[in-house]
Each structure stands twice: as C-alpha cells, then as structure tokens.
Amino acid sequence: MRKFYLALLLTISGTMVILPSVKAISESNEKHQQLTVSEQGYSLSLPGEYTLQKEEEGKDILFSTKTPYTWMRIEVLSEKESTSKSYLDHSKELFDDQFGKSLKISSTTSLFIQPVVFASTSGSKKETAKLYVLRATKGHPALKITMVTARNSDDEKKLISIVNSVKTHE
C-alpha cells in the first residue's frame, strides 16, 4: 500500500513539473500573434504561421504556411444574409459543388463564441471541409466560414481560435 501512495505522489509531482512548461509554451505562442485588419471591416489575431489575403471582393483567404491542406475563407455577411433560408441553401449548394455532398452538422455544442446558424461538413481521404455561418453578436460581424484542414489534424481548433478573435473594426 505504501508503494502505491509513493507512486501516486511521484506521478502527481511529475505532473506538477510538466504543467508550468505547457503554460509557458502557450504564452510564448500568444506573443507571436499579430492584429491584422481586413478590408472587409474586421480585425483578427493571426498566429505567425498563417497568412491572410484578399481572395476576391468580399472574401478573404487565410492559409497555413506550415500545413499544405489548411486554409479558410472568411466572408462578412449582412444580418439578413446570415438568417436567410434561401442564402443558406445557396451557400450549401455551392459548398457541395466544390467539396462533394455534405452532411449537416448538429450545432448544439460549438467552440465558436458566436452562435452557429448553419454548419455542414464534407471531405475526402486527404482533407475535411466545413461550412459555418455565424450570427452577428455585439462587436462581432456575421460570418460565413469555409474551413479546410488535413484529415485527422488539430488545425481546425487553431482556425476556430482565429475566427473567435474576429472583431468588427471601426
């Protein structure tokens, strides 16, 4: 019994040594982010491994310089567009044309800070594509997000974190 408690104490002690270094790494990563302002009237916090460019009128594209399959299109929507059934249906059709037949995602739990109006997913053996429409909230514009990541990667969480940093820029 004494060996069990000693082993437990050593495990807890080891965990206590490891946790501060994880926190320090995340703090140092936060320092490598820069505030970026889009011509679409929003700002976001962008980690150093990502680049934001204007794709076409009303659309920006963000891509990873480290992961070839990781990119995201950001479109600012009007309040009417973000809640219009015909706009959402048309967006899903375009998404299906580009990525193949998609499935609607249940939006009961979400990592986004803004309410999810619509979510859909599709993919191939190499990549996963997701479409999100987010409702506007105070200080955050309504957004249409097309997100593509390598299958089974953690990049989606990074992209959601970037989306959560989007704020209306005045």
CSV table of N, CA and C in Angstrom, one decimal:
chain,number,residue,atom,x,y,z
A,1,MET,N,0.8,-1.2,0.0
A,1,MET,CA,0.0,0.0,0.0
A,1,MET,C,0.9,1.3,0.0
A,2,ARG,N,2.0,1.2,0.7
A,2,ARG,CA,2.9,2.4,0.8
A,2,ARG,C,3.5,2.6,-0.6
A,3,LYS,N,3.8,1.6,-1.3
A,3,LYS,CA,4.4,1.8,-2.7
A,3,LYS,C,3.4,2.4,-3.6
A,4,PHE,N,2.1,2.1,-3.4
A,4,PHE,CA,1.0,2.7,-4.2
A,4,PHE,C,1.0,4.2,-4.0
A,5,TYR,N,1.0,4.6,-2.7
A,5,TYR,CA,0.9,6.1,-2.4
A,5,TYR,C,2.2,6.8,-2.9
A,6,LEU,N,3.3,6.1,-2.8
A,6,LEU,CA,4.6,6.7,-3.3
A,6,LEU,C,4.5,6.9,-4.8
A,7,ALA,N,4.0,5.9,-5.5
A,7,ALA,CA,3.9,6.0,-6.9
A,7,ALA,C,2.9,7.1,-7.3
A,8,LEU,N,1.8,7.2,-6.6
A,8,LEU,CA,0.8,8.3,-6.8
A,8,LEU,C,1.4,9.6,-6.6
A,9,LEU,N,2.2,9.8,-5.5
A,9,LEU,CA,2.8,11.1,-5.2
A,9,LEU,C,3.8,11.5,-6.3
A,10,LEU,N,4.6,10.5,-6.8
A,10,LEU,CA,5.6,10.8,-7.8
A,10,LEU,C,4.9,11.2,-9.1
A,11,THR,N,3.8,10.5,-9.4
A,11,THR,CA,3.0,10.9,-10.6
A,11,THR,C,2.5,12.3,-10.5
A,12,ILE,N,1.9,12.6,-9.4
A,12,ILE,CA,1.4,14.0,-9.2
A,12,ILE,C,2.5,15.0,-9.2
A,13,SER,N,3.6,14.7,-8.6
A,13,SER,CA,4.8,15.6,-8.7
A,13,SER,C,5.3,15.8,-10.1
A,14,GLY,N,5.3,14.7,-10.8
A,14,GLY,CA,5.8,14.8,-12.2
A,14,GLY,C,4.8,15.7,-13.0
A,15,THR,N,3.5,15.5,-12.8
A,15,THR,CA,2.6,16.3,-13.5
A,15,THR,C,2.7,17.8,-13.1
A,16,MET,N,3.0,18.1,-11.9
A,16,MET,CA,3.2,19.5,-11.5
A,16,MET,C,4.4,20.1,-12.1
A,17,VAL,N,5.4,19.4,-12.4
A,17,VAL,CA,6.6,19.9,-13.1
A,17,VAL,C,6.3,20.1,-14.6
A,18,ILE,N,5.5,19.3,-15.2
A,18,ILE,CA,5.2,19.4,-16.6
A,18,ILE,C,4.2,20.5,-16.9
A,19,LEU,N,3.2,20.7,-16.1
A,19,LEU,CA,2.2,21.7,-16.4
A,19,LEU,C,2.7,23.1,-16.6
A,20,PRO,N,3.6,23.7,-15.7
A,20,PRO,CA,4.1,25.0,-16.0
A,20,PRO,C,4.8,25.2,-17.3
A,21,SER,N,5.5,24.2,-17.8
A,21,SER,CA,6.2,24.3,-19.1
A,21,SER,C,5.2,24.4,-20.2
A,22,VAL,N,4.0,23.7,-20.1
A,22,VAL,CA,3.0,23.7,-21.2
A,22,VAL,C,2.4,25.1,-21.2
A,23,LYS,N,2.2,25.7,-20.0
A,23,LYS,CA,1.6,27.1,-19.9
A,23,LYS,C,2.6,28.1,-20.6
A,24,ALA,N,3.9,27.9,-20.3
A,24,ALA,CA,4.9,28.8,-20.8
A,24,ALA,C,4.9,28.8,-22.3
A,25,ILE,N,4.7,27.6,-22.9
A,25,ILE,CA,4.7,27.4,-24.3
A,25,ILE,C,3.5,28.1,-24.9
A,26,SER,N,2.4,28.0,-24.3
A,26,SER,CA,1.2,28.6,-24.9
A,26,SER,C,1.3,30.1,-24.8
A,27,GLU,N,1.9,30.6,-23.7
A,27,GLU,CA,2.1,32.1,-23.5
A,27,GLU,C,3.0,32.6,-24.6
A,28,SER,N,4.1,31.8,-24.9
A,28,SER,CA,5.1,32.3,-25.9
A,28,SER,C,4.4,32.3,-27.3
A,29,ASN,N,3.5,31.3,-27.5
A,29,ASN,CA,2.8,31.3,-28.8
A,29,ASN,C,1.9,32.5,-29.0
A,30,GLU,N,1.3,32.9,-27.9
A,30,GLU,CA,0.4,34.0,-28.0
A,30,GLU,C,1.2,35.3,-28.4
A,31,LYS,N,2.4,35.4,-28.0
A,31,LYS,CA,3.3,36.6,-28.3
A,31,LYS,C,3.6,36.7,-29.8
A,32,HIS,N,3.5,35.5,-30.5
A,32,HIS,CA,3.8,35.5,-31.9
A,32,HIS,C,2.5,35.8,-32.8
A,33,GLN,N,1.5,36.3,-32.2
A,33,GLN,CA,0.3,36.7,-32.9
A,33,GLN,C,0.3,38.1,-33.2
A,34,GLN,N,-0.3,38.5,-34.4
A,34,GLN,CA,-0.4,39.9,-34.7
A,34,GLN,C,-1.8,40.3,-35.0
A,35,LEU,N,-2.2,41.5,-34.7
A,35,LEU,CA,-3.5,42.0,-35.0
A,35,LEU,C,-3.5,42.4,-36.5
A,36,THR,N,-4.4,41.8,-37.3
A,36,THR,CA,-4.5,42.0,-38.7
A,36,THR,C,-5.9,42.6,-39.0
A,37,VAL,N,-5.9,43.6,-39.9
A,37,VAL,CA,-7.1,44.3,-40.3
A,37,VAL,C,-7.4,44.0,-41.7
A,38,SER,N,-8.7,43.6,-42.0
A,38,SER,CA,-9.1,43.2,-43.3
A,38,SER,C,-9.8,44.4,-44.0
A,39,GLU,N,-9.8,44.5,-45.3
A,39,GLU,CA,-10.6,45.5,-46.0
A,39,GLU,C,-12.1,45.3,-45.8
A,40,GLN,N,-12.5,44.2,-45.3
A,40,GLN,CA,-13.9,43.9,-45.1
A,40,GLN,C,-14.4,44.5,-43.8
A,41,GLY,N,-13.6,45.2,-43.1
A,41,GLY,CA,-14.1,45.9,-41.9
A,41,GLY,C,-14.0,45.1,-40.6
A,42,TYR,N,-13.1,44.1,-40.5
A,42,TYR,CA,-12.9,43.3,-39.3
A,42,TYR,C,-11.4,43.2,-39.0
A,43,SER,N,-11.1,42.9,-37.8
A,43,SER,CA,-9.7,42.6,-37.4
A,43,SER,C,-9.7,41.3,-36.8
A,44,LEU,N,-8.5,40.6,-36.8
A,44,LEU,CA,-8.4,39.3,-36.1
A,44,LEU,C,-6.9,39.2,-35.6
A,45,SER,N,-6.8,38.3,-34.7
A,45,SER,CA,-5.5,37.9,-34.2
A,45,SER,C,-4.9,36.8,-35.0
A,46,LEU,N,-3.8,37.0,-35.6
A,46,LEU,CA,-3.3,36.0,-36.6
A,46,LEU,C,-1.9,35.4,-36.1
A,47,PRO,N,-1.9,34.1,-35.8
A,47,PRO,CA,-0.6,33.5,-35.5
A,47,PRO,C,0.4,33.6,-36.6
A,48,GLY,N,1.7,33.6,-36.3
A,48,GLY,CA,2.7,33.8,-37.3
A,48,GLY,C,2.7,32.8,-38.5
A,49,GLU,N,2.2,31.6,-38.2
A,49,GLU,CA,2.2,30.5,-39.3
A,49,GLU,C,1.1,30.7,-40.3
A,50,TYR,N,0.2,31.7,-40.2
A,50,TYR,CA,-0.9,31.9,-41.1
A,50,TYR,C,-0.7,33.3,-41.8
A,51,THR,N,-1.3,33.3,-43.0
A,51,THR,CA,-1.2,34.5,-43.9
A,51,THR,C,-2.7,34.8,-44.3
A,52,LEU,N,-3.1,36.1,-44.2
A,52,LEU,CA,-4.4,36.5,-44.7
A,52,LEU,C,-4.3,37.3,-45.9
A,53,GLN,N,-5.0,37.0,-46.9
A,53,GLN,CA,-5.0,37.7,-48.2
A,53,GLN,C,-6.4,38.0,-48.7
A,54,LYS,N,-6.6,39.0,-49.5
A,54,LYS,CA,-7.9,39.3,-50.1
A,54,LYS,C,-8.0,38.3,-51.2
A,55,GLU,N,-9.1,37.5,-51.3
A,55,GLU,CA,-9.3,36.5,-52.3
A,55,GLU,C,-10.0,37.1,-53.5
A,56,GLU,N,-11.1,37.7,-53.2
A,56,GLU,CA,-11.9,38.4,-54.2
A,56,GLU,C,-12.8,39.4,-53.4
A,57,GLU,N,-13.6,40.2,-54.1
A,57,GLU,CA,-14.4,41.2,-53.5
A,57,GLU,C,-15.3,40.5,-52.4
A,58,GLY,N,-15.1,41.0,-51.2
A,58,GLY,CA,-16.0,40.5,-50.1
A,58,GLY,C,-15.5,39.2,-49.4
A,59,LYS,N,-14.3,38.7,-49.9
A,59,LYS,CA,-13.8,37.4,-49.4
A,59,LYS,C,-12.3,37.5,-49.1
A,60,ASP,N,-11.9,37.0,-48.0
A,60,ASP,CA,-10.5,36.9,-47.6
A,60,ASP,C,-10.2,35.4,-47.5
A,61,ILE,N,-8.9,35.1,-47.7
A,61,ILE,CA,-8.5,33.7,-47.5
A,61,ILE,C,-7.3,33.7,-46.6
A,62,LEU,N,-7.3,32.8,-45.7
A,62,LEU,CA,-6.3,32.6,-44.7
A,62,LEU,C,-5.7,31.2,-45.0
A,63,PHE,N,-4.4,31.1,-45.0
A,63,PHE,CA,-3.8,29.8,-45.2
A,63,PHE,C,-2.6,29.6,-44.3
A,64,SER,N,-2.3,28.4,-44.1
A,64,SER,CA,-1.2,28.0,-43.2
A,64,SER,C,0.1,27.9,-44.1
A,65,THR,N,1.2,28.4,-43.6
A,65,THR,CA,2.5,28.3,-44.3
A,65,THR,C,3.1,27.0,-43.9
A,66,LYS,N,2.6,26.3,-42.9
A,66,LYS,CA,3.2,25.0,-42.5
A,66,LYS,C,2.4,23.8,-42.9
A,67,THR,N,1.1,23.9,-43.0
A,67,THR,CA,0.3,22.7,-43.4
A,67,THR,C,-0.4,22.9,-44.7
A,68,PRO,N,0.0,22.2,-45.7
A,68,PRO,CA,-0.5,22.4,-47.1
A,68,PRO,C,-2.0,22.4,-47.3
A,69,TYR,N,-2.7,21.5,-46.5
A,69,TYR,CA,-4.2,21.4,-46.7
A,69,TYR,C,-5.0,22.3,-45.9
A,70,THR,N,-4.3,23.2,-45.1
A,70,THR,CA,-5.1,24.1,-44.2
A,70,THR,C,-5.3,25.4,-44.8
A,71,TRP,N,-6.6,25.8,-45.0
A,71,TRP,CA,-6.9,27.2,-45.4
A,71,TRP,C,-8.4,27.5,-45.0
A,72,MET,N,-8.7,28.7,-45.0
A,72,MET,CA,-10.0,29.1,-44.5
A,72,MET,C,-10.4,30.4,-45.3
A,73,ARG,N,-11.7,30.4,-45.8
A,73,ARG,CA,-12.2,31.6,-46.5
A,73,ARG,C,-13.1,32.3,-45.5
A,74,ILE,N,-13.0,33.6,-45.4
A,74,ILE,CA,-13.8,34.4,-44.4
A,74,ILE,C,-14.6,35.4,-45.2
A,75,GLU,N,-15.9,35.4,-45.0
A,75,GLU,CA,-16.8,36.3,-45.7
A,75,GLU,C,-17.7,37.0,-44.6
A,76,VAL,N,-17.7,38.3,-44.6
A,76,VAL,CA,-18.6,39.1,-43.7
A,76,VAL,C,-19.9,39.2,-44.4
A,77,LEU,N,-21.0,38.8,-43.6
A,77,LEU,CA,-22.3,38.8,-44.1
A,77,LEU,C,-23.1,39.9,-43.5
A,78,SER,N,-24.2,40.3,-44.2
A,78,SER,CA,-25.2,41.2,-43.6
A,78,SER,C,-26.0,40.4,-42.6
A,79,GLU,N,-26.7,41.0,-41.7
A,79,GLU,CA,-27.6,40.3,-40.8
A,79,GLU,C,-28.6,39.5,-41.5
A,80,LYS,N,-29.1,40.1,-42.6
A,80,LYS,CA,-30.2,39.5,-43.4
A,80,LYS,C,-29.7,38.2,-44.1
A,81,GLU,N,-28.4,38.3,-44.7
A,81,GLU,CA,-27.9,37.1,-45.3
A,81,GLU,C,-27.7,35.9,-44.3
A,82,SER,N,-27.2,36.3,-43.1
A,82,SER,CA,-26.9,35.2,-42.2
A,82,SER,C,-28.1,34.4,-41.6
A,83,THR,N,-29.3,35.0,-41.9
A,83,THR,CA,-30.5,34.3,-41.4
A,83,THR,C,-31.5,34.0,-42.5
A,84,SER,N,-31.1,34.3,-43.8
A,84,SER,CA,-32.0,34.0,-44.9
A,84,SER,C,-31.9,32.5,-45.3
A,85,LYS,N,-33.0,31.8,-45.3
A,85,LYS,CA,-33.0,30.4,-45.7
A,85,LYS,C,-32.5,30.2,-47.1
A,86,SER,N,-32.9,31.1,-48.0
A,86,SER,CA,-32.5,31.0,-49.4
A,86,SER,C,-31.0,31.2,-49.6
A,87,TYR,N,-30.4,32.1,-48.8
A,87,TYR,CA,-29.0,32.3,-48.8
A,87,TYR,C,-28.2,31.1,-48.3
A,88,LEU,N,-28.7,30.6,-47.2
A,88,LEU,CA,-28.1,29.4,-46.6
A,88,LEU,C,-28.2,28.2,-47.5
A,89,ASP,N,-29.3,28.0,-48.2
A,89,ASP,CA,-29.5,26.9,-49.1
A,89,ASP,C,-28.5,27.0,-50.3
A,90,HIS,N,-28.4,28.3,-50.8
A,90,HIS,CA,-27.5,28.6,-51.9
A,90,HIS,C,-26.0,28.3,-51.5
A,91,SER,N,-25.7,28.7,-50.3
A,91,SER,CA,-24.3,28.5,-49.8
A,91,SER,C,-24.0,27.1,-49.7
A,92,LYS,N,-24.9,26.3,-49.2
A,92,LYS,CA,-24.7,24.8,-49.1
A,92,LYS,C,-24.6,24.2,-50.5
A,93,GLU,N,-25.4,24.6,-51.5
A,93,GLU,CA,-25.2,24.1,-52.9
A,93,GLU,C,-23.8,24.4,-53.4
A,94,LEU,N,-23.3,25.6,-53.2
A,94,LEU,CA,-22.0,26.0,-53.7
A,94,LEU,C,-20.9,25.2,-53.0
A,95,PHE,N,-21.1,25.0,-51.7
A,95,PHE,CA,-20.2,24.1,-50.9
A,95,PHE,C,-20.2,22.7,-51.5
A,96,ASP,N,-21.4,22.1,-51.7
A,96,ASP,CA,-21.5,20.8,-52.2
A,96,ASP,C,-20.8,20.7,-53.6
A,97,ASP,N,-21.0,21.7,-54.4
A,97,ASP,CA,-20.4,21.7,-55.8
A,97,ASP,C,-18.9,21.6,-55.7
A,98,GLN,N,-18.3,22.3,-54.7
A,98,GLN,CA,-16.9,22.4,-54.6
A,98,GLN,C,-16.3,21.2,-53.8
A,99,PHE,N,-16.9,20.7,-52.8
A,99,PHE,CA,-16.4,19.6,-52.0
A,99,PHE,C,-17.1,18.3,-52.0
A,100,GLY,N,-18.2,18.2,-52.7
A,100,GLY,CA,-18.9,17.0,-52.7
A,100,GLY,C,-20.1,17.1,-51.7
A,101,LYS,N,-21.0,16.1,-51.8
A,101,LYS,CA,-22.2,16.1,-51.0
A,101,LYS,C,-21.8,16.2,-49.5
A,102,SER,N,-22.4,17.2,-48.8
A,102,SER,CA,-22.1,17.4,-47.4
A,102,SER,C,-23.2,17.0,-46.5
A,103,LEU,N,-22.9,16.9,-45.3
A,103,LEU,CA,-23.8,16.5,-44.2
A,103,LEU,C,-24.0,17.7,-43.3
A,104,LYS,N,-25.2,17.9,-42.8
A,104,LYS,CA,-25.4,19.0,-41.9
A,104,LYS,C,-24.9,18.6,-40.5
A,105,ILE,N,-24.2,19.5,-39.8
A,105,ILE,CA,-23.6,19.3,-38.5
A,105,ILE,C,-24.6,19.8,-37.5
A,106,SER,N,-24.8,19.0,-36.4
A,106,SER,CA,-25.6,19.5,-35.3
A,106,SER,C,-24.9,20.6,-34.6
A,107,SER,N,-25.5,21.7,-34.4
A,107,SER,CA,-24.8,22.8,-33.8
A,107,SER,C,-25.1,23.0,-32.3
A,108,THR,N,-25.4,21.9,-31.6
A,108,THR,CA,-25.8,22.0,-30.2
A,108,THR,C,-24.6,22.4,-29.3
A,109,THR,N,-23.4,21.9,-29.7
A,109,THR,CA,-22.2,22.3,-29.0
A,109,THR,C,-21.3,22.9,-30.0
A,110,SER,N,-20.7,24.0,-29.7
A,110,SER,CA,-19.8,24.7,-30.6
A,110,SER,C,-18.6,25.3,-29.9
A,111,LEU,N,-17.5,25.3,-30.5
A,111,LEU,CA,-16.3,26.0,-30.0
A,111,LEU,C,-16.3,27.5,-30.3
A,112,PHE,N,-17.2,27.9,-31.2
A,112,PHE,CA,-17.3,29.3,-31.6
A,112,PHE,C,-17.9,30.1,-30.5
A,113,ILE,N,-17.5,31.4,-30.4
A,113,ILE,CA,-18.1,32.3,-29.4
A,113,ILE,C,-19.4,32.9,-30.0
A,114,GLN,N,-19.5,32.9,-31.3
A,114,GLN,CA,-20.8,33.4,-31.9
A,114,GLN,C,-21.7,32.2,-32.1
A,115,PRO,N,-23.0,32.5,-32.1
A,115,PRO,CA,-24.0,31.4,-32.4
A,115,PRO,C,-23.8,30.9,-33.8
A,116,VAL,N,-23.9,29.5,-34.0
A,116,VAL,CA,-23.8,28.9,-35.3
A,116,VAL,C,-25.2,28.8,-35.8
A,117,VAL,N,-25.4,29.5,-37.0
A,117,VAL,CA,-26.7,29.4,-37.7
A,117,VAL,C,-26.8,28.2,-38.5
A,118,PHE,N,-25.7,27.8,-39.2
A,118,PHE,CA,-25.7,26.7,-40.1
A,118,PHE,C,-24.3,26.1,-40.1
A,119,ALA,N,-24.2,24.8,-40.2
A,119,ALA,CA,-23.0,24.1,-40.3
A,119,ALA,C,-23.1,22.8,-41.1
A,120,SER,N,-22.1,22.6,-42.0
A,120,SER,CA,-22.1,21.4,-42.9
A,120,SER,C,-20.7,20.9,-43.0
A,121,THR,N,-20.5,19.6,-43.3
A,121,THR,CA,-19.2,19.1,-43.5
A,121,THR,C,-19.1,18.1,-44.7
A,122,SER,N,-18.0,18.0,-45.3
A,122,SER,CA,-17.7,17.1,-46.4
A,122,SER,C,-16.2,16.8,-46.3
A,123,GLY,N,-15.8,16.0,-47.2
A,123,GLY,CA,-14.3,15.7,-47.2
A,123,GLY,C,-13.9,14.6,-48.1
A,124,SER,N,-12.6,14.3,-48.2
A,124,SER,CA,-12.0,13.3,-49.0
A,124,SER,C,-11.1,12.5,-48.1
A,125,LYS,N,-10.3,11.6,-48.7
A,125,LYS,CA,-9.3,10.8,-47.9
A,125,LYS,C,-8.2,11.7,-47.3
A,126,LYS,N,-8.0,12.9,-48.0
A,126,LYS,CA,-6.9,13.8,-47.5
A,126,LYS,C,-7.3,15.0,-46.7
A,127,GLU,N,-8.5,15.4,-46.9
A,127,GLU,CA,-9.0,16.7,-46.3
A,127,GLU,C,-10.4,16.6,-45.8
A,128,THR,N,-10.7,17.5,-44.8
A,128,THR,CA,-12.1,17.7,-44.3
A,128,THR,C,-12.4,19.2,-44.6
A,129,ALA,N,-13.6,19.4,-45.1
A,129,ALA,CA,-14.1,20.7,-45.4
A,129,ALA,C,-15.4,21.0,-44.6
A,130,LYS,N,-15.4,22.2,-44.0
A,130,LYS,CA,-16.6,22.5,-43.2
A,130,LYS,C,-17.1,23.9,-43.6
A,131,LEU,N,-18.4,24.1,-43.6
A,131,LEU,CA,-19.0,25.4,-43.8
A,131,LEU,C,-19.8,25.8,-42.6
A,132,TYR,N,-19.5,27.0,-42.1
A,132,TYR,CA,-20.2,27.6,-41.0
A,132,TYR,C,-20.7,28.9,-41.3
A,133,VAL,N,-21.9,29.2,-40.9
A,133,VAL,CA,-22.5,30.6,-40.9
A,133,VAL,C,-22.7,31.0,-39.4
A,134,LEU,N,-22.1,32.1,-39.0
A,134,LEU,CA,-22.2,32.5,-37.7
A,134,LEU,C,-23.0,33.8,-37.6
A,135,ARG,N,-23.9,33.9,-36.6
A,135,ARG,CA,-24.7,35.0,-36.3
A,135,ARG,C,-23.9,36.2,-35.8
A,136,ALA,N,-24.2,37.4,-36.1
A,136,ALA,CA,-23.5,38.6,-35.6
A,136,ALA,C,-23.9,38.7,-34.1
A,137,THR,N,-22.9,39.1,-33.3
A,137,THR,CA,-23.1,39.5,-31.9
A,137,THR,C,-22.4,40.8,-31.7
A,138,LYS,N,-22.6,41.4,-30.5
A,138,LYS,CA,-22.0,42.7,-30.2
A,138,LYS,C,-20.5,42.6,-30.4
A,139,GLY,N,-20.0,43.4,-31.3
A,139,GLY,CA,-18.6,43.5,-31.6
A,139,GLY,C,-18.1,42.5,-32.6
A,140,HIS,N,-18.9,41.6,-33.0
A,140,HIS,CA,-18.5,40.5,-33.9
A,140,HIS,C,-19.5,40.5,-35.1
A,141,PRO,N,-19.0,40.6,-36.4
A,141,PRO,CA,-19.8,40.6,-37.5
A,141,PRO,C,-20.4,39.2,-37.8
A,142,ALA,N,-21.5,39.1,-38.6
A,142,ALA,CA,-22.0,37.8,-39.1
A,142,ALA,C,-20.9,37.3,-40.1
A,143,LEU,N,-20.6,36.0,-40.0
A,143,LEU,CA,-19.6,35.5,-40.9
A,143,LEU,C,-20.0,34.2,-41.6
A,144,LYS,N,-19.5,34.0,-42.8
A,144,LYS,CA,-19.6,32.7,-43.5
A,144,LYS,C,-18.1,32.2,-43.6
A,145,ILE,N,-17.9,31.0,-43.0
A,145,ILE,CA,-16.6,30.4,-42.9
A,145,ILE,C,-16.5,29.1,-43.7
A,146,THR,N,-15.6,29.0,-44.6
A,146,THR,CA,-15.3,27.8,-45.3
A,146,THR,C,-13.9,27.3,-44.8
A,147,MET,N,-13.9,26.2,-44.1
A,147,MET,CA,-12.6,25.8,-43.5
A,147,MET,C,-12.2,24.4,-44.1
A,148,VAL,N,-10.9,24.3,-44.5
A,148,VAL,CA,-10.4,23.1,-45.0
A,148,VAL,C,-9.1,22.7,-44.2
A,149,THR,N,-9.1,21.5,-43.7
A,149,THR,CA,-7.9,21.0,-43.0
A,149,THR,C,-7.6,19.6,-43.4
A,150,ALA,N,-6.4,19.2,-43.2
A,150,ALA,CA,-6.0,17.8,-43.4
A,150,ALA,C,-6.8,16.9,-42.5
A,151,ARG,N,-7.2,15.8,-43.1
A,151,ARG,CA,-8.0,14.8,-42.3
A,151,ARG,C,-7.2,14.4,-41.0
A,152,ASN,N,-7.9,14.4,-39.9
A,152,ASN,CA,-7.3,14.0,-38.6
A,152,ASN,C,-6.2,14.9,-38.1
A,153,SER,N,-6.3,16.2,-38.4
A,153,SER,CA,-5.3,17.1,-37.9
A,153,SER,C,-6.0,18.0,-36.8
A,154,ASP,N,-5.2,18.7,-36.0
A,154,ASP,CA,-5.7,19.6,-35.0
A,154,ASP,C,-5.9,21.0,-35.5
A,155,ASP,N,-5.7,21.2,-36.8
A,155,ASP,CA,-5.7,22.6,-37.3
A,155,ASP,C,-7.1,23.2,-37.2
A,156,GLU,N,-8.2,22.5,-37.2
A,156,GLU,CA,-9.5,23.1,-37.0
A,156,GLU,C,-9.6,23.9,-35.8
A,157,LYS,N,-9.1,23.4,-34.7
A,157,LYS,CA,-9.1,24.1,-33.4
A,157,LYS,C,-8.4,25.5,-33.5
A,158,LYS,N,-7.2,25.5,-34.2
A,158,LYS,CA,-6.5,26.7,-34.4
A,158,LYS,C,-7.3,27.7,-35.2
A,159,LEU,N,-7.9,27.2,-36.3
A,159,LEU,CA,-8.7,28.1,-37.2
A,159,LEU,C,-9.9,28.6,-36.4
A,160,ILE,N,-10.6,27.8,-35.6
A,160,ILE,CA,-11.7,28.3,-34.8
A,160,ILE,C,-11.2,29.4,-33.8
A,161,SER,N,-10.1,29.2,-33.2
A,161,SER,CA,-9.5,30.2,-32.4
A,161,SER,C,-9.3,31.5,-33.1
A,162,ILE,N,-8.8,31.5,-34.3
A,162,ILE,CA,-8.7,32.7,-35.2
A,162,ILE,C,-10.0,33.3,-35.4
A,163,VAL,N,-11.0,32.5,-35.8
A,163,VAL,CA,-12.4,33.0,-36.0
A,163,VAL,C,-12.9,33.7,-34.8
A,164,ASN,N,-12.6,33.1,-33.6
A,164,ASN,CA,-13.1,33.7,-32.4
A,164,ASN,C,-12.5,35.0,-32.1
A,165,SER,N,-11.3,35.3,-32.7
A,165,SER,CA,-10.7,36.6,-32.5
A,165,SER,C,-11.2,37.7,-33.4
A,166,VAL,N,-12.1,37.4,-34.4
A,166,VAL,CA,-12.6,38.3,-35.3
A,166,VAL,C,-13.5,39.3,-34.6
A,167,LYS,N,-13.2,40.6,-34.8
A,167,LYS,CA,-14.0,41.7,-34.2
A,167,LYS,C,-14.3,42.7,-35.3
A,168,THR,N,-15.4,43.4,-35.1
A,168,THR,CA,-15.7,44.5,-36.0
A,168,THR,C,-14.7,45.6,-35.8
A,169,HIS,N,-14.1,46.0,-36.9
A,169,HIS,CA,-13.1,47.1,-36.9
A,169,HIS,C,-13.7,48.4,-37.4
A,170,GLU,N,-13.5,49.4,-36.5
A,170,GLU,CA,-14.1,50.7,-36.9
A,170,GLU,C,-13.0,51.7,-37.1
